[in-house]
């Protein structure tokens, strides 16, 4: 609690505002000239401290005029003065009172002036200090309705205000009183009295101690000033504070700044990316410094000098509200110089500090004066407090509260404590509008996520992290929108604990990860959060010892306070638990590979624990504790690639055996679990037989019993996604998955990659694929399962014999199997007998032992009975490395006669160990594309079709109007071949082409050869010069250096003319002949030509890219305007937890890019319709219907 609240905690807090209500938080800021437009006090205040006796009446007359023209402010009931009488109208002509004829008789007698005492609100004798005078100087202060006046004594004040001291006045007093009525003109140089300030110029009012009151105001020259009143008793101080606080008008100069100053401050905020017009406000404040012990409340300053020193500790400042932070600017009270400061601000303004708005943890306002208390805290740091004073304290509080709601639009509970009067807290806030510049405004994001993330980055002192944090937002049919954090854009150097050199690792800092988690905490737009592949190890065993003030105010989505146990958790556990507890829409958390206890720091931490104790990974136990209490909607957990020890495994089994946890998906692939642990986990999960839909137990070292596996899986009748990659099984003569087990589940994805399938397992799989229960299957993957062509043919035939219609998106993955070794003819027969029931097959790394097999395969593809629409033949292994001419001709027949194929992947790869591709002969087949009218997408990367193949493709594209997307990088097409392709598209007016990949590798390879040539020439030239230097006639160092310089900058050609080199000037032939040999001259000429060629090639590549991009953009804008405005959601067909595996995706480690999320044109309408319906369902669940955009990466 602030000091002023502790000192007066026993006083009753008023239930209503002390006086007139403060205006709303977003009234337009008025210039000082507008604020003072109703009074003419500017000219009278400037000369109040002079001592010319002849102008005394004029000043007092102006004082009376101001008093009479001010708006009436009712005094408190304790005021000793009588109720004010009505004064003359403020709208009367000012010249009427000043003219000599003002007092002449007329038909309507002029109004009689009222006694000056009617304007008094309070008066008394104080020890006033505004200078460096020594000793106790007592003044008599009079508070009127418009200003504060100072007199040397009560008698002097009574000359002006007779009610203060009703004694007989001398003639001079009478003349003074008459001047108030007549308005005679005098100067104020001789007056001993002075006007301290008008009330509308007051900017702050606060207590310095029990008996001291400081009054901050702005003088006529717009400079900040302070005035201190010291009273004799506490009761007098209380009375003066109440009178002053109630007399200050609702709008003062604290609410406004000059227009020129505001423009300078706006420019300053724009340079720091913190300006937003609806949130911009600027206030005048006083920054109260910590008072030393000698100036504590128990010791009263004994002189005006002490009071001045006490006042000088407080700094006048501007408080500016930006978009993400509050900025303090110091204001110099001395006349400024003409030179502006380094920040582009006026010379009297200096930046002090900036504080993030979302890091505000405490907000307080005194009900007695204008004191304001703000406390900020960043993670792992103590609280930083600001004690301010301003007459605009209420407006500041309401503006900051509105900014907090604006920056965190999804938060229903803020970790903020407020100690403000009830009338301030109950006043409704004015919402800050946000108008996105476009529908995909990256500054806002989903439910304001991008804006909230930027606010936390600024609040945590890492504004540059906004450009380092990368993420994408994808669509998953089971969880809706999924937020996926990607590795950082900029790698950072980490320290080796063994004392070695730093290693560059793409890891986020602690504050960057916390900023992401805080921005996600209350966001209801995301049904899943994935940190897959991003290291969170830095947050393990890191504690925030200063977070109690925030955690005390933290609530969950159900409105409950967090437990005391949570307050003592490390940061990682605490943030993950709050993600689960604060979002009702969140259903999936993916921590795949986020915690790797392999670093030296983890080893050190493990060694520091008692022997035999289990440490855990730092996250699983925390998540399982929340899941067990059923206080969260998260029911899908991905813990793959995390080493689970016994400590975490106990928590996992405990939650798995609790029915209230309603687990829906559990993924524990490659977690180091053995047979006993896998069996215990499967038995514990049996209680979730009605809710479990996904299970992944892949790549664990334990050898699983087939009998117990089938017995456990048989219970999960709602199982949809089952992953058992590289699973070790016992040698029992039982199927891996029996037909009864498979038929009892509603599988949508069955992945058995790397798990050996015996003949008995193949028989049960064939029976299952032929049954009607397999009609819901979308993904069936048996890659690297050591199945022969006969086994694969049997399973494909079973799909063709099925009486029910399989799912139209069913994709079978059969790559990396010895299909060609045994039963290849059975496999080819099965391809022609599918009857259109299976249209998508992916078989990468298919090894053809003979070239005749490849020819037979291409013949089957050209057969009209083969109705495949999507085929992946990437990384084909051929005996002679490249396909024969016969095979390439048959591939051309496929292009010409196949009428169903929509997408074909022929991606190749060339490495030192093996060559997996069709080869450069594929260029011969590309010419038959001119006869094709169904193929939409073609992958040709890595086949070295060369320039000749590019020319053939360019010729085919002049007539082909079916291809939409072509991928041809890493083919040695060079600039000539790619230019031919672009020219054929543009010149022929091809309006159906949508995408042509840029040959980056070919461009880099072409330029790399020239750069290596330049480097080799440089080395040879330097060697020749070293050999030539001892034979030079002039061996002085200067002449040698000069010769070396000129020989590098120019050379001569065969005609004797000077030849300028790159970056140098021409020299005479005689000088070149003196310091260059014929060998050096030739090499220099070759280097010049190579350098110029590099420059020309770079320019030409860019020119071709620009031409292609411009043409494609114009084509899309004219022919696909409707599709460009559709939702750009990514329909993920993979498993839960971010396992997106689109058609043709390859095993890990391959370079082929067939698994692109680009959808062929014929399917775009269908996909968009699916996405539209899914998005409508999402909107129906209460989530906002904004377009999918990623602040870090745009998902296309």
Short mmCIF file of N, CA and C in Angstrom, two decimals, residues 400-495:
data_model
loop_
_atom_site.label_atom_id
_atom_site.label_comp_id
_atom_site.label_asym_id
_atom_site.label_seq_id
_atom_site.Cartn_x
_atom_site.Cartn_y
_atom_site.Cartn_z
N UNK A 400 -5.28 4.54 -18.51
CA UNK A 400 -4.45 3.35 -18.39
C UNK A 400 -5.31 2.09 -18.33
N UNK A 401 -6.41 2.16 -17.63
CA UNK A 401 -7.29 0.99 -17.57
C UNK A 401 -7.89 0.66 -18.93
N UNK A 402 -8.25 1.69 -19.69
CA UNK A 402 -8.77 1.45 -21.03
C UNK A 402 -7.69 0.85 -21.94
N UNK A 403 -6.46 1.30 -21.78
CA UNK A 403 -5.37 0.74 -22.58
C UNK A 403 -5.11 -0.72 -22.22
N UNK A 404 -5.24 -1.05 -20.94
CA UNK A 404 -5.05 -2.45 -20.52
C UNK A 404 -6.10 -3.34 -21.16
N UNK A 405 -7.34 -2.90 -21.15
CA UNK A 405 -8.40 -3.70 -21.79
C UNK A 405 -8.22 -3.76 -23.30
N UNK A 406 -7.67 -2.70 -23.87
CA UNK A 406 -7.44 -2.70 -25.31
C UNK A 406 -6.32 -3.65 -25.71
N UNK A 407 -5.23 -3.68 -24.93
CA UNK A 407 -4.09 -4.52 -25.27
C UNK A 407 -4.32 -5.98 -24.92
N UNK A 408 -5.22 -6.26 -23.98
CA UNK A 408 -5.54 -7.65 -23.62
C UNK A 408 -7.04 -7.86 -23.77
N UNK A 409 -7.52 -7.91 -25.01
CA UNK A 409 -8.98 -7.96 -25.21
C UNK A 409 -9.63 -9.24 -24.72
N UNK A 410 -8.88 -10.31 -24.60
CA UNK A 410 -9.47 -11.60 -24.21
C UNK A 410 -9.42 -11.86 -22.71
N UNK A 411 -8.67 -11.06 -21.99
CA UNK A 411 -8.49 -11.33 -20.57
C UNK A 411 -9.75 -10.92 -19.81
N UNK A 412 -10.27 -11.83 -19.04
CA UNK A 412 -11.40 -11.50 -18.17
C UNK A 412 -10.94 -11.13 -16.77
N UNK A 413 -9.75 -11.52 -16.39
CA UNK A 413 -9.17 -11.17 -15.10
C UNK A 413 -7.77 -10.64 -15.32
N UNK A 414 -7.47 -9.49 -14.75
CA UNK A 414 -6.16 -8.88 -14.91
C UNK A 414 -5.36 -9.02 -13.62
N UNK A 415 -4.08 -9.36 -13.71
CA UNK A 415 -3.24 -9.43 -12.49
C UNK A 415 -2.87 -8.04 -12.01
N UNK A 416 -3.87 -7.29 -11.60
CA UNK A 416 -3.69 -5.89 -11.23
C UNK A 416 -4.48 -5.60 -9.97
N UNK A 417 -3.80 -5.01 -9.00
CA UNK A 417 -4.47 -4.56 -7.78
C UNK A 417 -4.72 -3.07 -7.91
N UNK A 418 -5.94 -2.65 -7.54
CA UNK A 418 -6.32 -1.24 -7.62
C UNK A 418 -6.78 -0.77 -6.25
N UNK A 419 -6.27 0.38 -5.86
CA UNK A 419 -6.65 1.02 -4.60
C UNK A 419 -7.07 2.45 -4.95
N UNK A 420 -8.25 2.56 -5.50
CA UNK A 420 -8.76 3.85 -5.95
C UNK A 420 -10.14 4.06 -5.34
N UNK A 421 -10.61 5.30 -5.29
CA UNK A 421 -11.96 5.55 -4.77
C UNK A 421 -13.01 4.79 -5.55
N UNK A 422 -14.12 4.52 -4.89
CA UNK A 422 -15.15 3.70 -5.51
C UNK A 422 -15.76 4.39 -6.73
N UNK A 423 -15.91 5.71 -6.66
CA UNK A 423 -16.54 6.39 -7.79
C UNK A 423 -15.65 6.33 -9.04
N UNK A 424 -14.35 6.18 -8.86
CA UNK A 424 -13.45 6.02 -10.01
C UNK A 424 -13.51 4.60 -10.53
N UNK A 425 -13.53 3.64 -9.64
CA UNK A 425 -13.53 2.24 -10.06
C UNK A 425 -14.84 1.84 -10.71
N UNK A 426 -15.94 2.45 -10.29
CA UNK A 426 -17.25 2.08 -10.82
C UNK A 426 -17.58 2.82 -12.11
N UNK A 427 -16.84 3.84 -12.44
CA UNK A 427 -17.15 4.59 -13.66
C UNK A 427 -16.84 3.74 -14.89
N UNK A 428 -17.75 3.63 -15.83
CA UNK A 428 -17.49 2.80 -17.03
C UNK A 428 -16.36 3.39 -17.86
N UNK A 429 -15.57 2.50 -18.43
CA UNK A 429 -14.44 2.92 -19.25
C UNK A 429 -14.89 3.16 -20.68
N UNK A 430 -14.21 4.08 -21.31
CA UNK A 430 -14.47 4.36 -22.72
C UNK A 430 -13.61 3.40 -23.54
N UNK A 431 -14.20 2.49 -24.32
CA UNK A 431 -13.38 1.52 -25.08
C UNK A 431 -12.57 2.22 -26.16
N UNK A 432 -11.38 1.68 -26.37
CA UNK A 432 -10.49 2.19 -27.41
C UNK A 432 -10.75 1.40 -28.68
N UNK A 433 -11.13 2.05 -29.77
CA UNK A 433 -11.42 1.29 -31.00
C UNK A 433 -10.14 0.83 -31.66
N UNK A 434 -10.27 -0.27 -32.38
CA UNK A 434 -9.15 -0.73 -33.21
C UNK A 434 -9.71 -1.02 -34.59
N UNK A 435 -9.26 -0.28 -35.57
CA UNK A 435 -9.72 -0.44 -36.94
C UNK A 435 -8.58 -1.03 -37.76
N UNK A 436 -8.60 -2.31 -38.06
CA UNK A 436 -7.51 -2.90 -38.86
C UNK A 436 -7.43 -2.24 -40.23
N UNK A 437 -6.20 -2.07 -40.67
CA UNK A 437 -5.99 -1.48 -41.99
C UNK A 437 -6.46 -2.41 -43.09
N UNK A 438 -6.33 -3.71 -42.90
CA UNK A 438 -6.80 -4.72 -43.85
C UNK A 438 -7.44 -5.84 -43.05
N UNK A 439 -8.04 -6.78 -43.78
CA UNK A 439 -8.64 -7.93 -43.10
C UNK A 439 -7.58 -8.83 -42.49
N UNK A 440 -6.38 -8.79 -43.01
CA UNK A 440 -5.28 -9.60 -42.49
C UNK A 440 -4.27 -8.71 -41.76
N UNK A 441 -4.74 -7.75 -41.01
CA UNK A 441 -3.85 -6.81 -40.36
C UNK A 441 -2.90 -7.57 -39.43
N UNK A 442 -1.59 -7.59 -39.73
CA UNK A 442 -0.66 -8.35 -38.88
C UNK A 442 -0.43 -7.71 -37.53
N UNK A 443 -0.87 -6.48 -37.33
CA UNK A 443 -0.67 -5.82 -36.05
C UNK A 443 -1.71 -6.25 -35.02
N UNK A 444 -2.75 -6.92 -35.44
CA UNK A 444 -3.81 -7.31 -34.50
C UNK A 444 -3.82 -8.81 -34.26
N UNK A 445 -4.04 -9.60 -35.31
CA UNK A 445 -4.01 -11.05 -35.14
C UNK A 445 -5.31 -11.57 -34.56
N UNK A 446 -5.29 -12.86 -34.21
CA UNK A 446 -6.47 -13.51 -33.67
C UNK A 446 -6.76 -13.01 -32.26
N UNK A 447 -7.99 -12.44 -32.11
CA UNK A 447 -8.37 -11.89 -30.81
C UNK A 447 -7.30 -10.96 -30.26
N UNK A 448 -6.63 -10.25 -31.16
CA UNK A 448 -5.60 -9.31 -30.73
C UNK A 448 -4.32 -9.94 -30.28
N UNK A 449 -4.04 -11.20 -30.71
CA UNK A 449 -2.84 -11.88 -30.22
C UNK A 449 -1.57 -11.13 -30.60
N UNK A 450 -1.45 -10.71 -31.85
CA UNK A 450 -0.23 -10.03 -32.28
C UNK A 450 -0.02 -8.74 -31.49
N UNK A 451 -1.10 -8.02 -31.24
CA UNK A 451 -1.00 -6.78 -30.48
C UNK A 451 -0.60 -7.07 -29.03
N UNK A 452 -1.19 -8.09 -28.43
CA UNK A 452 -0.85 -8.43 -27.06
C UNK A 452 0.60 -8.91 -26.96
N UNK A 453 1.05 -9.68 -27.94
CA UNK A 453 2.44 -10.14 -27.93
C UNK A 453 3.40 -8.95 -28.03
N UNK A 454 3.10 -7.99 -28.90
CA UNK A 454 3.95 -6.80 -29.02
C UNK A 454 3.96 -6.01 -27.71
N UNK A 455 2.82 -5.93 -27.04
CA UNK A 455 2.77 -5.21 -25.77
C UNK A 455 3.63 -5.88 -24.71
N UNK A 456 3.63 -7.20 -24.67
CA UNK A 456 4.47 -7.90 -23.68
C UNK A 456 5.94 -7.79 -24.02
N UNK A 457 6.27 -7.80 -25.29
CA UNK A 457 7.68 -7.63 -25.66
C UNK A 457 8.19 -6.26 -25.22
N UNK A 458 7.38 -5.23 -25.39
CA UNK A 458 7.78 -3.89 -24.94
C UNK A 458 7.84 -3.85 -23.42
N UNK A 459 6.87 -4.45 -22.75
CA UNK A 459 6.84 -4.41 -21.29
C UNK A 459 8.00 -5.18 -20.67
N UNK A 460 8.47 -6.23 -21.32
CA UNK A 460 9.57 -7.02 -20.80
C UNK A 460 10.93 -6.49 -21.22
N UNK A 461 10.95 -5.36 -21.92
CA UNK A 461 12.23 -4.76 -22.30
C UNK A 461 12.90 -5.44 -23.47
N UNK A 462 12.14 -6.13 -24.32
CA UNK A 462 12.71 -6.81 -25.49
C UNK A 462 11.91 -6.43 -26.73
N UNK A 463 11.85 -5.15 -27.09
CA UNK A 463 11.04 -4.77 -28.26
C UNK A 463 11.53 -5.39 -29.56
N UNK A 464 12.81 -5.72 -29.65
CA UNK A 464 13.33 -6.34 -30.88
C UNK A 464 12.85 -7.77 -31.04
N UNK A 465 12.30 -8.37 -29.99
CA UNK A 465 11.83 -9.76 -30.09
C UNK A 465 10.65 -9.90 -31.03
N UNK A 466 9.97 -8.79 -31.33
CA UNK A 466 8.84 -8.87 -32.24
C UNK A 466 9.27 -9.32 -33.63
N UNK A 467 10.49 -9.01 -34.02
CA UNK A 467 11.00 -9.45 -35.31
C UNK A 467 11.70 -10.80 -35.23
N UNK A 468 11.91 -11.31 -34.04
CA UNK A 468 12.60 -12.59 -33.88
C UNK A 468 11.63 -13.75 -33.66
N UNK A 469 10.50 -13.48 -33.07
CA UNK A 469 9.52 -14.53 -32.79
C UNK A 469 8.78 -14.89 -34.07
N UNK A 470 8.80 -16.16 -34.40
CA UNK A 470 8.13 -16.66 -35.61
C UNK A 470 7.09 -17.70 -35.21
N UNK A 471 5.94 -17.63 -35.82
CA UNK A 471 4.89 -18.60 -35.53
C UNK A 471 3.98 -18.71 -36.75
N UNK A 472 3.16 -19.74 -36.74
CA UNK A 472 2.16 -19.91 -37.78
C UNK A 472 0.89 -20.44 -37.15
N UNK A 473 -0.19 -20.21 -37.82
CA UNK A 473 -1.50 -20.65 -37.34
C UNK A 473 -2.08 -21.60 -38.38
N UNK A 474 -2.34 -22.81 -37.99
CA UNK A 474 -2.82 -23.83 -38.91
C UNK A 474 -4.18 -24.33 -38.45
N UNK A 475 -4.84 -24.99 -39.35
CA UNK A 475 -6.17 -25.53 -39.05
C UNK A 475 -6.09 -27.03 -38.91
N UNK A 476 -6.65 -27.53 -37.85
CA UNK A 476 -6.72 -28.97 -37.61
C UNK A 476 -8.17 -29.33 -37.40
N UNK A 477 -8.60 -30.38 -38.07
CA UNK A 477 -10.02 -30.73 -38.02
C UNK A 477 -10.46 -31.21 -36.65
N UNK A 478 -9.54 -31.65 -35.82
CA UNK A 478 -9.91 -32.14 -34.49
C UNK A 478 -9.85 -31.06 -33.42
N UNK A 479 -8.97 -30.06 -33.60
CA UNK A 479 -8.77 -29.05 -32.56
C UNK A 479 -9.07 -27.62 -33.03
N UNK A 480 -9.40 -27.42 -34.28
CA UNK A 480 -9.63 -26.07 -34.77
C UNK A 480 -8.32 -25.38 -35.09
N UNK A 481 -8.23 -24.12 -34.73
CA UNK A 481 -7.02 -23.36 -34.97
C UNK A 481 -5.93 -23.76 -33.99
N UNK A 482 -4.73 -23.97 -34.52
CA UNK A 482 -3.60 -24.37 -33.69
C UNK A 482 -2.50 -23.31 -33.84
N UNK A 483 -2.06 -22.80 -32.73
CA UNK A 483 -0.92 -21.88 -32.72
C UNK A 483 0.35 -22.71 -32.62
N UNK A 484 1.24 -22.54 -33.59
CA UNK A 484 2.49 -23.31 -33.62
C UNK A 484 3.66 -22.33 -33.57
N UNK A 485 4.43 -22.40 -32.52
CA UNK A 485 5.62 -21.57 -32.38
C UNK A 485 6.76 -22.20 -33.18
N UNK A 486 7.36 -21.39 -34.04
CA UNK A 486 8.46 -21.85 -34.88
C UNK A 486 9.79 -21.45 -34.26
N UNK A 487 10.89 -22.06 -34.70
CA UNK A 487 12.20 -21.63 -34.20
C UNK A 487 12.44 -20.15 -34.50
N UNK A 488 13.25 -19.49 -33.69
CA UNK A 488 13.48 -18.05 -33.90
C UNK A 488 14.16 -17.77 -35.23
N UNK A 489 13.93 -16.58 -35.72
CA UNK A 489 14.52 -16.19 -36.99
C UNK A 489 16.02 -15.98 -36.88
N UNK A 490 16.47 -15.51 -35.72
CA UNK A 490 17.88 -15.19 -35.55
C UNK A 490 18.47 -16.14 -34.51
N UNK A 491 19.52 -16.83 -34.90
CA UNK A 491 20.19 -17.75 -33.97
C UNK A 491 20.96 -16.94 -32.94
N UNK A 492 21.00 -17.47 -31.75
CA UNK A 492 21.72 -16.82 -30.67
C UNK A 492 22.82 -17.75 -30.16
N UNK A 493 23.85 -17.15 -29.60
CA UNK A 493 25.01 -17.90 -29.13
C UNK A 493 24.80 -18.31 -27.69
N UNK A 494 24.96 -19.57 -27.42
CA UNK A 494 24.85 -20.09 -26.08
C UNK A 494 26.23 -20.44 -25.55
N UNK A 495 26.34 -20.50 -24.25
CA UNK A 495 27.63 -20.75 -23.61
C UNK A 495 27.78 -22.22 -23.27
#
